[in-house]
Every structure is written in structure tokens, then in C-alpha cells.
mmCIF file of C-alpha atoms and ligand atoms in Angstrom:
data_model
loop_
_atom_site.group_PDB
_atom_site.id
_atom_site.type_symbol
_atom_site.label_atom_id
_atom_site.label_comp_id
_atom_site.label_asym_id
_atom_site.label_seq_id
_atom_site.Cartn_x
_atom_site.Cartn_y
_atom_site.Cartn_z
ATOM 1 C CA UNK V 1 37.026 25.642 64.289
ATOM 2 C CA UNK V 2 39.369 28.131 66.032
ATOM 3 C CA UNK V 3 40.216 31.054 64.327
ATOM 4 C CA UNK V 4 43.354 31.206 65.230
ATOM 5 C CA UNK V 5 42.885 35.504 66.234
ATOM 6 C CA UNK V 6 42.781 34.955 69.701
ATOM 7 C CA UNK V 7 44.290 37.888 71.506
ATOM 8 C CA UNK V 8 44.324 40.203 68.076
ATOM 9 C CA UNK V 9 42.888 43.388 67.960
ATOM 10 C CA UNK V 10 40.020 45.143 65.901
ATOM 11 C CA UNK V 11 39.083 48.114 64.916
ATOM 12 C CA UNK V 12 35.079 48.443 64.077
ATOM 13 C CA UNK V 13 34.049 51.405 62.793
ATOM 14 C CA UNK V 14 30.013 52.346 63.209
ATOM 15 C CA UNK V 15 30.122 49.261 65.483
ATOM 16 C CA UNK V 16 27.398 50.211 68.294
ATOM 17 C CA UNK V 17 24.790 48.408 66.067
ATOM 18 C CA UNK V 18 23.445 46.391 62.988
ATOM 19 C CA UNK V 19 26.018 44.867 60.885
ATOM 20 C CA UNK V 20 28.967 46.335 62.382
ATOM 21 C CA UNK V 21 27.906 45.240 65.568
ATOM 22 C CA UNK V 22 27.573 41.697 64.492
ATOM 23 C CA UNK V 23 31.041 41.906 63.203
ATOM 24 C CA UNK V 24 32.627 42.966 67.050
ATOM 25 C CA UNK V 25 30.191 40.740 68.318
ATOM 26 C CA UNK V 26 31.675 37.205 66.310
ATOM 27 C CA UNK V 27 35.094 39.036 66.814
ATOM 28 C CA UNK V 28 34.718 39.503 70.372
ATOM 29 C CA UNK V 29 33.633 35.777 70.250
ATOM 30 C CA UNK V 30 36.995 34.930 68.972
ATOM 31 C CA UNK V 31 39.435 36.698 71.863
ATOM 32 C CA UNK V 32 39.405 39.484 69.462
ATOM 33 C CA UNK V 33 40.248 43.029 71.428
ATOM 34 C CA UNK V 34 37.338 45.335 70.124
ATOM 35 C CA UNK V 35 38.410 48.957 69.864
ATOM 36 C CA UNK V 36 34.662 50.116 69.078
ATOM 37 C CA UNK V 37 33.288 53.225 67.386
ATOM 38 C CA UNK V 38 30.202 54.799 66.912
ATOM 39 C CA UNK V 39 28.711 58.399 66.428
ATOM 40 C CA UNK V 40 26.195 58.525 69.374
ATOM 41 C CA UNK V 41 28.441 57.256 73.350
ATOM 42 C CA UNK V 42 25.031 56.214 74.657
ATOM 43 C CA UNK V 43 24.274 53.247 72.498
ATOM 44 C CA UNK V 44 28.561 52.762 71.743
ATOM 45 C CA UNK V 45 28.778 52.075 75.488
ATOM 46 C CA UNK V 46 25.906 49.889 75.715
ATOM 47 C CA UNK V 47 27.152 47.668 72.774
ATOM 48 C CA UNK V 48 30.919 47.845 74.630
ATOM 49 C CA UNK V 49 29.115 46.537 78.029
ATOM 50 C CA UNK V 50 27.577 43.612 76.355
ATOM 51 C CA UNK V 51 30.780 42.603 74.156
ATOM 52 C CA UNK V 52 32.939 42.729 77.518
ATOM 53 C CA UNK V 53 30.076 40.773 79.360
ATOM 54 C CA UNK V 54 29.285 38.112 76.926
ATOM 55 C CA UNK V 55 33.204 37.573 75.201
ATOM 56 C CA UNK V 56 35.664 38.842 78.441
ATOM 57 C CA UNK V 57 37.615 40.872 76.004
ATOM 58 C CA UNK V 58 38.725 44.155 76.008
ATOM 59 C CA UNK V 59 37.170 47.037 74.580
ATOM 60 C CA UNK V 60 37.769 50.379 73.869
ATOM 61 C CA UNK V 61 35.340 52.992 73.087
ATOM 62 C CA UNK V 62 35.850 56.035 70.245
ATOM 63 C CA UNK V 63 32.512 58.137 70.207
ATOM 64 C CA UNK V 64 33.427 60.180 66.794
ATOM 65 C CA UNK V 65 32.091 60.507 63.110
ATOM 66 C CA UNK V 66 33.792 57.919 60.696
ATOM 67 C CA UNK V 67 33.520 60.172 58.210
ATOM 68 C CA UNK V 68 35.554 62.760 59.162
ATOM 69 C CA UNK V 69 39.463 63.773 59.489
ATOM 70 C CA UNK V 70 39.102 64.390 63.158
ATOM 71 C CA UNK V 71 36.798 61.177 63.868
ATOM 72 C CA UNK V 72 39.378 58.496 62.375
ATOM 73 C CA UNK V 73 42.322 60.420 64.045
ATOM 74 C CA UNK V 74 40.811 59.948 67.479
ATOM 75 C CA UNK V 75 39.978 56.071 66.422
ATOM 76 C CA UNK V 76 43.487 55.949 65.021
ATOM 77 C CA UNK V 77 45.076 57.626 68.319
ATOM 78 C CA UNK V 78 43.292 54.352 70.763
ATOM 79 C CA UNK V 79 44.638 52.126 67.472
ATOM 80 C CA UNK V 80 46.708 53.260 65.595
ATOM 81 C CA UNK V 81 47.921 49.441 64.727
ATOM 82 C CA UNK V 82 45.651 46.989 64.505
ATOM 83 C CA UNK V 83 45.728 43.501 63.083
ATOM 84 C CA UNK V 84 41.892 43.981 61.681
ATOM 85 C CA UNK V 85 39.890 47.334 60.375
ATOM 86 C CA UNK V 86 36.152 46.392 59.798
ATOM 87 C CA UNK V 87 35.513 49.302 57.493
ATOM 88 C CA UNK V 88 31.667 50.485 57.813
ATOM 89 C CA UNK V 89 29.565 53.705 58.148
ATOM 90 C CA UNK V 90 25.806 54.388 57.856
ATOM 91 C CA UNK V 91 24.427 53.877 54.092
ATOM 92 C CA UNK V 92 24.025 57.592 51.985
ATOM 93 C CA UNK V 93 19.595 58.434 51.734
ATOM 94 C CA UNK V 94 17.693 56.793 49.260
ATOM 95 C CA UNK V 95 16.258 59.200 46.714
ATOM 96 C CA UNK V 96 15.948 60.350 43.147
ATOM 97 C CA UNK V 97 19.481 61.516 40.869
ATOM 98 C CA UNK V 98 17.989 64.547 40.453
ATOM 99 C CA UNK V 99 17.713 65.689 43.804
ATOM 100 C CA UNK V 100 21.927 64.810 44.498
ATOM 101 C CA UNK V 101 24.207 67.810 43.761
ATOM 102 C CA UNK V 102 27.638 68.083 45.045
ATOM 103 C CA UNK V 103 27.130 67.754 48.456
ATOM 104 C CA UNK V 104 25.032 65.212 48.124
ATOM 105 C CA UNK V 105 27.533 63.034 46.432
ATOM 106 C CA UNK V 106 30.747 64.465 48.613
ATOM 107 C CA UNK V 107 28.995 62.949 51.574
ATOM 108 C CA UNK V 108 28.249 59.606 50.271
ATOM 109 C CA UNK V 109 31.715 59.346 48.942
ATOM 110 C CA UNK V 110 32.916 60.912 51.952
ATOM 111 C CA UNK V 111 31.458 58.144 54.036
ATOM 112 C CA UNK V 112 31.215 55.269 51.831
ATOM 113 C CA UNK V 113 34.674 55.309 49.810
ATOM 114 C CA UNK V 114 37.057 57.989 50.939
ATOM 115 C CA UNK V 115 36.989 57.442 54.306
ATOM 116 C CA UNK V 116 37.547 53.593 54.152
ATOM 117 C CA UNK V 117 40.017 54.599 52.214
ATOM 118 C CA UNK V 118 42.158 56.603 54.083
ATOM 119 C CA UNK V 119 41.821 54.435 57.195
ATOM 120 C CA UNK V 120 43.228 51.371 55.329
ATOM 121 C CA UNK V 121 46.125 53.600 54.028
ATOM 122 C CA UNK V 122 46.728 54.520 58.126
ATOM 123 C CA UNK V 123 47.115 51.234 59.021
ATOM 124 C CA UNK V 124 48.072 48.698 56.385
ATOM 125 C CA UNK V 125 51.958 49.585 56.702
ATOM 126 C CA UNK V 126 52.043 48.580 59.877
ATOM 127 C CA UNK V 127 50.302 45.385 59.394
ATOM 128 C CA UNK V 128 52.631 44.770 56.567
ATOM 129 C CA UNK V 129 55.561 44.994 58.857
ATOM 130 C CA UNK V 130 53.967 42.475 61.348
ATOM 131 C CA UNK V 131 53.120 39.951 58.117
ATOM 132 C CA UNK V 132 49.040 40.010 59.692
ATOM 133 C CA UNK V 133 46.584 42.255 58.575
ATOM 134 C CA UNK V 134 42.938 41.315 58.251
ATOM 135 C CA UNK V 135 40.705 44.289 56.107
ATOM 136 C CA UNK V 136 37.158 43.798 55.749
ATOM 137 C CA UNK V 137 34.817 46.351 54.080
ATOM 138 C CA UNK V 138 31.145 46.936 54.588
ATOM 139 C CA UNK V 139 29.546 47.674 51.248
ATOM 140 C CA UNK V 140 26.403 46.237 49.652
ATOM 141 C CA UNK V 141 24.700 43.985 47.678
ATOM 142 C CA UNK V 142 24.245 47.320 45.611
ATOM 143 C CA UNK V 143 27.665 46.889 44.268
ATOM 144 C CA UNK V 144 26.287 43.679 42.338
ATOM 145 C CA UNK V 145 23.013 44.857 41.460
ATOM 146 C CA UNK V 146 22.193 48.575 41.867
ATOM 147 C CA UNK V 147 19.206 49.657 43.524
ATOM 148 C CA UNK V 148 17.704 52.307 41.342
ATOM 149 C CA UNK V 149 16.859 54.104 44.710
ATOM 150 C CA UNK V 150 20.381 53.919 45.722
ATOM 151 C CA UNK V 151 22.535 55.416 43.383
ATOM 152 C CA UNK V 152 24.238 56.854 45.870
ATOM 153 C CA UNK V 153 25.128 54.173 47.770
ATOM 154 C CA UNK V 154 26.083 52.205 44.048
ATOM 155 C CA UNK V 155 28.556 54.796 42.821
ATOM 156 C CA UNK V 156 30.404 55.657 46.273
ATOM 157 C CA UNK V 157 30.817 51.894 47.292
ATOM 158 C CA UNK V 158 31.560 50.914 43.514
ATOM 159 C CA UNK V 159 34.354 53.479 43.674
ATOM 160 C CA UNK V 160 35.680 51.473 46.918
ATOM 161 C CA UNK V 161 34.872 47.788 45.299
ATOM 162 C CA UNK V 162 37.390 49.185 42.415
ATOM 163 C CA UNK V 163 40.317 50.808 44.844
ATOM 164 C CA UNK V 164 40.472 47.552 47.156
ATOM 165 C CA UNK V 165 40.040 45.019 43.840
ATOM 166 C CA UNK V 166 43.633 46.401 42.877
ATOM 167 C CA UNK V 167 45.142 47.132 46.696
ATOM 168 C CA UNK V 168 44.111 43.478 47.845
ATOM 169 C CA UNK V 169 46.831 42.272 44.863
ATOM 170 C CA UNK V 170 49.467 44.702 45.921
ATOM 171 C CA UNK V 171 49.055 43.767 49.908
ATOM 172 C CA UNK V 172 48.545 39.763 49.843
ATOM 173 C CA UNK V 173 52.122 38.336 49.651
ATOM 174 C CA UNK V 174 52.660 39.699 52.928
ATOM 175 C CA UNK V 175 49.946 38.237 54.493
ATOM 176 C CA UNK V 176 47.285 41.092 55.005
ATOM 177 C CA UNK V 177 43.919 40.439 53.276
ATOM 178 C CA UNK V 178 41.079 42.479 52.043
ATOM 179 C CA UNK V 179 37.894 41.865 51.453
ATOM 180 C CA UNK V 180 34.121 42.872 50.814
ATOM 181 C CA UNK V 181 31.079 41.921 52.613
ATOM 182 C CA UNK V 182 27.909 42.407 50.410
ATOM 183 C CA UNK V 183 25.234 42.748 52.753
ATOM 184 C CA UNK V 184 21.539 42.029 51.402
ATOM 185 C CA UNK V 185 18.435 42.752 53.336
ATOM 186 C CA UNK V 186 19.114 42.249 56.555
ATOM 187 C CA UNK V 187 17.233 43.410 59.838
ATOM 188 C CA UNK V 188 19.074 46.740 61.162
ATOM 189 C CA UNK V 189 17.436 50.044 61.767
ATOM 190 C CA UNK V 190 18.614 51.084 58.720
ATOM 191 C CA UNK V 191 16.805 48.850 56.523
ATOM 192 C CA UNK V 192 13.419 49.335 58.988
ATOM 193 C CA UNK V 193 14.146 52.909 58.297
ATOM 194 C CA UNK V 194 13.941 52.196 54.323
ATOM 195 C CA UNK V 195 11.371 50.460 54.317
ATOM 196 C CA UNK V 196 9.243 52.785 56.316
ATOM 197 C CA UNK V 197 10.222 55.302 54.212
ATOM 198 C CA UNK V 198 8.494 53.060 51.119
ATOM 199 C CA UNK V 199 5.794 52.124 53.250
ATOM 200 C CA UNK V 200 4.759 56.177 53.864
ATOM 201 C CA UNK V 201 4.863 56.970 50.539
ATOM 202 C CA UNK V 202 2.595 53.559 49.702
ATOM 203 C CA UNK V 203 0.868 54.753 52.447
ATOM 204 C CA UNK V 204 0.770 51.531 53.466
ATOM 205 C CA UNK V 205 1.303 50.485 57.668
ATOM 206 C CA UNK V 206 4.869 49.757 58.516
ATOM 207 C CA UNK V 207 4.040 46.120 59.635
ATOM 208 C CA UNK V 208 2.188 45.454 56.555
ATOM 209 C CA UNK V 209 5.391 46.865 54.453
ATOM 210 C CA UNK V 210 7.443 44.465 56.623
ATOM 211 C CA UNK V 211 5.873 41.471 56.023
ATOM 212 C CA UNK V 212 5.700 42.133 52.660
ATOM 213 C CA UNK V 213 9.242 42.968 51.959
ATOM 214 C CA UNK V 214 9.725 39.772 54.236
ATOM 215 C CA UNK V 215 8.171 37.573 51.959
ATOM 216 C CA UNK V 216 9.601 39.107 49.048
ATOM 217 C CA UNK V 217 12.919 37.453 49.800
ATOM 218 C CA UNK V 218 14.263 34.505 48.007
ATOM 219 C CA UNK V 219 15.249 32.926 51.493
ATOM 220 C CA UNK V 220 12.006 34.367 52.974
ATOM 221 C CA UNK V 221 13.249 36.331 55.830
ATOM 222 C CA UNK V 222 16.263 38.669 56.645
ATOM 223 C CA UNK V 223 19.705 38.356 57.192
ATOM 224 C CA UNK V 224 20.438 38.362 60.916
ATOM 225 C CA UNK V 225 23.304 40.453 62.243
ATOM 226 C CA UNK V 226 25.107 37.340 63.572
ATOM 227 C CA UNK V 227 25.292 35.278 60.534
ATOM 228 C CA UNK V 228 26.489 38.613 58.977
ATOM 229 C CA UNK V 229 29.310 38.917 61.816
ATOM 230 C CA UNK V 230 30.481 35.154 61.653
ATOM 231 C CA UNK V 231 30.943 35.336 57.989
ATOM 232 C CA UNK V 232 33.065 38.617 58.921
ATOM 233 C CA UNK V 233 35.018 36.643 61.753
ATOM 234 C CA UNK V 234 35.695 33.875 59.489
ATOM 235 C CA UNK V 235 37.149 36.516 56.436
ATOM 236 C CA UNK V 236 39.537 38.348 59.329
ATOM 237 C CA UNK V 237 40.722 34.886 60.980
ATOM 238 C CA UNK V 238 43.966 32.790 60.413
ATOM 239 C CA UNK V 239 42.503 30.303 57.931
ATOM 240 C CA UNK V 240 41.177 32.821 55.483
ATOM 241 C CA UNK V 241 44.952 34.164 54.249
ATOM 242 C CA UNK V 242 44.441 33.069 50.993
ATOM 243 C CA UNK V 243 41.311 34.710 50.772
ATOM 244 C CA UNK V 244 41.423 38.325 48.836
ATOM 245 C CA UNK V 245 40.506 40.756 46.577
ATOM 246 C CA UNK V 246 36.880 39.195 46.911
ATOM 247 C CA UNK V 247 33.159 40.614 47.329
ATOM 248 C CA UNK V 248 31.063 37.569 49.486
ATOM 249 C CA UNK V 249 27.330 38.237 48.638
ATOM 250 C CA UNK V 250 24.842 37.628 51.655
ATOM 251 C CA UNK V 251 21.846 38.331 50.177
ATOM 252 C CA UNK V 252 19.758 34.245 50.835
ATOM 253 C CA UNK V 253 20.188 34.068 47.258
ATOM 254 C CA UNK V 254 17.966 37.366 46.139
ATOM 255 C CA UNK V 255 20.552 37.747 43.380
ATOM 256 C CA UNK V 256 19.760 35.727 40.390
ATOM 257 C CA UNK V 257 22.867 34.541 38.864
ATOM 258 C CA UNK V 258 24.650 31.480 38.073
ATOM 259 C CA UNK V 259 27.902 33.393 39.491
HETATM 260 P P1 NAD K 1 22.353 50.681 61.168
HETATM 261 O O1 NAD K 1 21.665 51.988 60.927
HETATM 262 O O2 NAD K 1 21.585 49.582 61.756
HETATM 263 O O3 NAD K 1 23.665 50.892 62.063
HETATM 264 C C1 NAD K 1 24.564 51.870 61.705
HETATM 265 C C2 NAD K 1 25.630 51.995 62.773
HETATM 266 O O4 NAD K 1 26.612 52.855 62.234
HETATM 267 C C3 NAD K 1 25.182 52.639 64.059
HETATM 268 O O5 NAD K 1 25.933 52.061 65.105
HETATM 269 C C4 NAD K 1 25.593 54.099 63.888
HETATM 270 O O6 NAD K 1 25.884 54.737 65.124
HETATM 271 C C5 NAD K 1 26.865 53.933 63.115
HETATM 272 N N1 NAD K 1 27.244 55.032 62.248
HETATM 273 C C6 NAD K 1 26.560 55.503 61.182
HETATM 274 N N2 NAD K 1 27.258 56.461 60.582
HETATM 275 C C7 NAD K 1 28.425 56.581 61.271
HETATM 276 C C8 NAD K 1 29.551 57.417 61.137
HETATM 277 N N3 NAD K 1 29.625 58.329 60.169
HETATM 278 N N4 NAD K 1 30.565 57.289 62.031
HETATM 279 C C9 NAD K 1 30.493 56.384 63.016
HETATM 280 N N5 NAD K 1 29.445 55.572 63.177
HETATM 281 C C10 NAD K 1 28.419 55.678 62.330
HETATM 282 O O7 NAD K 1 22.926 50.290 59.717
HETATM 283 P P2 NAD K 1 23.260 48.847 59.112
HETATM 284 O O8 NAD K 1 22.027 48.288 58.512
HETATM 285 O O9 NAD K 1 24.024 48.047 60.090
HETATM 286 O O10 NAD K 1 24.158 49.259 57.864
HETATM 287 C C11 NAD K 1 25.578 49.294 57.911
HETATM 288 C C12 NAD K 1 26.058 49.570 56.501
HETATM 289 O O11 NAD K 1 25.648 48.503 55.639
HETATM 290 C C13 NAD K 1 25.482 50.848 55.902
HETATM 291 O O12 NAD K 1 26.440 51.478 55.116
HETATM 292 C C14 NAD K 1 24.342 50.336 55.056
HETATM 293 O O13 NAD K 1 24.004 51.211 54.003
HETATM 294 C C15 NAD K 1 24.928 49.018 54.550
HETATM 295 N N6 NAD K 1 23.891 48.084 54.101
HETATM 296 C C16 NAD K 1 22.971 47.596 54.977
HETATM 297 C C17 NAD K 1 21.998 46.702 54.521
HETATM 298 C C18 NAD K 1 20.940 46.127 55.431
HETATM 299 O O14 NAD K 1 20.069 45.399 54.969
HETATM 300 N N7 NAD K 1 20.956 46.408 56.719
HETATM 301 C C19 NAD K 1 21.980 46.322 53.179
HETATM 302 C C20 NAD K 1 22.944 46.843 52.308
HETATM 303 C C21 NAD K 1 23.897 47.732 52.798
#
């Protein structure tokens, strides 16, 4: 199927890997023009090589912190109108409520809501205007069923979930779209990273934890980063106009639910 977003262009935010990655890598795929960000330029430039090796497209790199003013003016200033925003930024800690006070909880909504936010307000006028605009938000399967060691990752992105659910309605008659992705388990550093965190305090090797958490799934494995990214491509391209206001779940059917 052709997407029909040949010669478009993105902006990915924390792009350089995992799930954002995925996303500029099926959008690359596509013709898509990749501006890509990331905090850290070493890795950010290594993912940019590959995308402009493997796809021939274009793409720019913005080495800056999502999460602040300063980081999504300078990925505004290489962008400032894109046809797609891919909306994503590393998950807040895992941890107990009690140990979250206000910063804490300014940084996960910070990261996770307001910042999202605020970039979709920068850029949906102009897409608008030009009757295209693809939106596409990061969040988690968290949003359906809370992780108890999450809550602050299931407040901050519930907060977004609730903002875009009403936007989407307001934005769709003139042909821009928005959307959540609803990632489950799937194998990034960040989820290694949580579940050597578990497997420390099980005291329990990190392979061992692994396999375990492995098996654990419905599907029996983990989401891969490129079945994440095509469903992403798929939700930003031509064909999926009539597409909005929705949350897709990728979770290999961990959540138990008739709907
Ligand atoms: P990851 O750690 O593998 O990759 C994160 C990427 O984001 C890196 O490129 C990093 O440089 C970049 N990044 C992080 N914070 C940034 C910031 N403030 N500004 C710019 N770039 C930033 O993480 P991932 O697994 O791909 O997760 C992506 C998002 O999806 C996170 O919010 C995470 O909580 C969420 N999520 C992931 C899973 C999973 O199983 N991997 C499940 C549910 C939710």
C-alpha cells in the first residue's frame, strides 16, 4: 500500500532510539523528511546516518531536551511547519506515591503532557491552513490499565489522553488527525532498564528476569520497534484521515478485555 506521504515532513521527538525511532524509521520508509530529535548528538546522529542510508531521505538533526521551552523552540526553529509531530519523550521513574512530591510530578507532566501539548498548539495552525496534519502521541498501555508502579506515567499521560480526546474533534474537519499509540512491553532500553530495576530488587539475574517477563506475555515475546513504527506510519499516512480521537493498544493482547 502507498501511503500516500511521500515527500512530507516529520517531526520525531526523542527519536534517536526505541519507539520513536521505529516511528522515523517506517516514516523514513515512506519518503517522509525526518527532522530528528534526541537529548544525547552521539546516538541522534547515528540514528540520522542510518535513516538517510537505508530510506534516501532527508534528515535533520535537533540535539535538545523535549521537555523544555528552549528544546522545542530549537526543534520548532528547523520545523516550525510540519505535516506530522510524533509526540514522545522518555517515560517518568517507576516508584512508590509516596516518594513523588511536586517536582516529582512537574517533571512527569512536564515531559509526558505539557510538553506534547504545547508542541501540537505550535504547529497545528499551520497544518490547518494547508488542510494536512498528521499528530501522533506516544503514551502507554498505562493509560488503559495503570501500572501500580507507574503512577506517574498514568496520571501525566491520562492528562494528555483527555486534552487530545477533545482537540482531535475540534481539528478533524480540516483534515489534521490525532491520535494515541499505546505501547505495551516492547524491547527498548527503557523497558530493559525496568525490568532490571525489578530484577535487583528480586535479586534475581537480569537474564533470568528477562525471560521471565518474556514469557509472561500473552503473545509471548515483545513488541519490536518496527511493528511499533509501521502502525505509527500507517496512523500519519493519507488513508488514515478518518482516523481520530483514538488510543490503538499494542500490547499482543496482554490487556484482557472484550474492547
Ligand atoms: P528508550 O529509553 O528506549 O528511548 C528513549 C528515547 O527518547 C531516546 O532516544 C532518548 O534520547 C530520548 N529522550 C528521552 N527523553 C527525552 C527528552 N526529554 N528529550 C528528547 N529526547 C528524549 O524509551 P522507549 O522504550 O522507546 O519509550 C518511549 C516512550 O514510550 C517513553 O515515554 C516510555 O515511557 C513509553 N513506553 C514504553 C514502553 C516500552 O515497553 N518500551 C511501554 C510503555 C510506554
Amino acid at each position: 500500500m502507498d501511503f500516500g506521504i511521500r515527500g512530507r515532513t516529520a517531526i520525531v521527538c526523542a527519536g534517536s532510539k526505541g519507539l520513536g525511532k521505529g516511528c522515523a524509521a517506517a516514516l523514513a520508509a515512506e519518503g517522509v523528511r525526518i527532522v530528528l530529535n534526541a537529548r544525547d548528538p552521539g546516538p541522534l546522529a547515528e540514528t540520522a546516518a542510518a535513516l538517510r542510508r537505508d530510506a534516501g531521505v532527508e534528515v535533520i538533526e535537533v540535539a535538545a531536551d523535549v521537555g523544555t521551552a528552549a528544546g522545542r523552540a530549537a526543534i520548532l526553529a528547523a520545523c516550525p511547519d510540519p505535516d506530522i509531530l510524533v509526540n514522545n519523550a522518555g517515560g517518568p521513574p517507576p516508584g512508590d506515591f509516596r516518594e513523588w512530591g511536586e517536582a516529582e510530578w512537574h517533571a512527569a507532566l512536564q515531559n509526558n503532557m505539557v510538553s506534547p501539548t504545547l508542541l501540537i498548539r505550535a504547529v497545528i495552525d499551520g497544518m490547518i491552513r494547508r488542510r494536512f496534519g498528521r499528530i501522533v502521541n506516544i503514551t502507554s498501555a498505562a493509560v488503559k490499565a495503570p501500572y501500580p508502579a507507574l503512577g506517574l506515567s498514568n496520571g501525566a499521560r491520562a492528562g494528555l489522553t483527555g486534552f487530545v480526546a477533545g482537540l482531535s474533534r475540534q481539528v478533524v474537519r480540516h483534515g489534521v488527525t490525532i491520535n494515541n499509540l499505546l505501547p505495551g512491553s516492547h524491547d527498548t532500553d527503557r523497558l530493559r532498564a525496568i525490568i532490571a530495576r525489578e530484577a535487583a530488587a528480586k535479586k534475581m539475574p537480569f537474564e533470568a528476569a528477562l525471560d521471565q517477563a518474556r514469557a509472561e506475555e500473552v503473545a509471548g515475546r515483545f513488541g519490536t520497534i518496527e511493528e511499533f513504527g509501521a502502525a505509527c506510519a500507517y496512523l500519519c499516512s493519507a488513508k488514515a484521515g478518518f482516523i481520530t480521537g483514538q488510543n490503538l493498544l499494542l500490547d499482543g493482547g496482554y490487556y484482557h478485555g472484550t474492547l
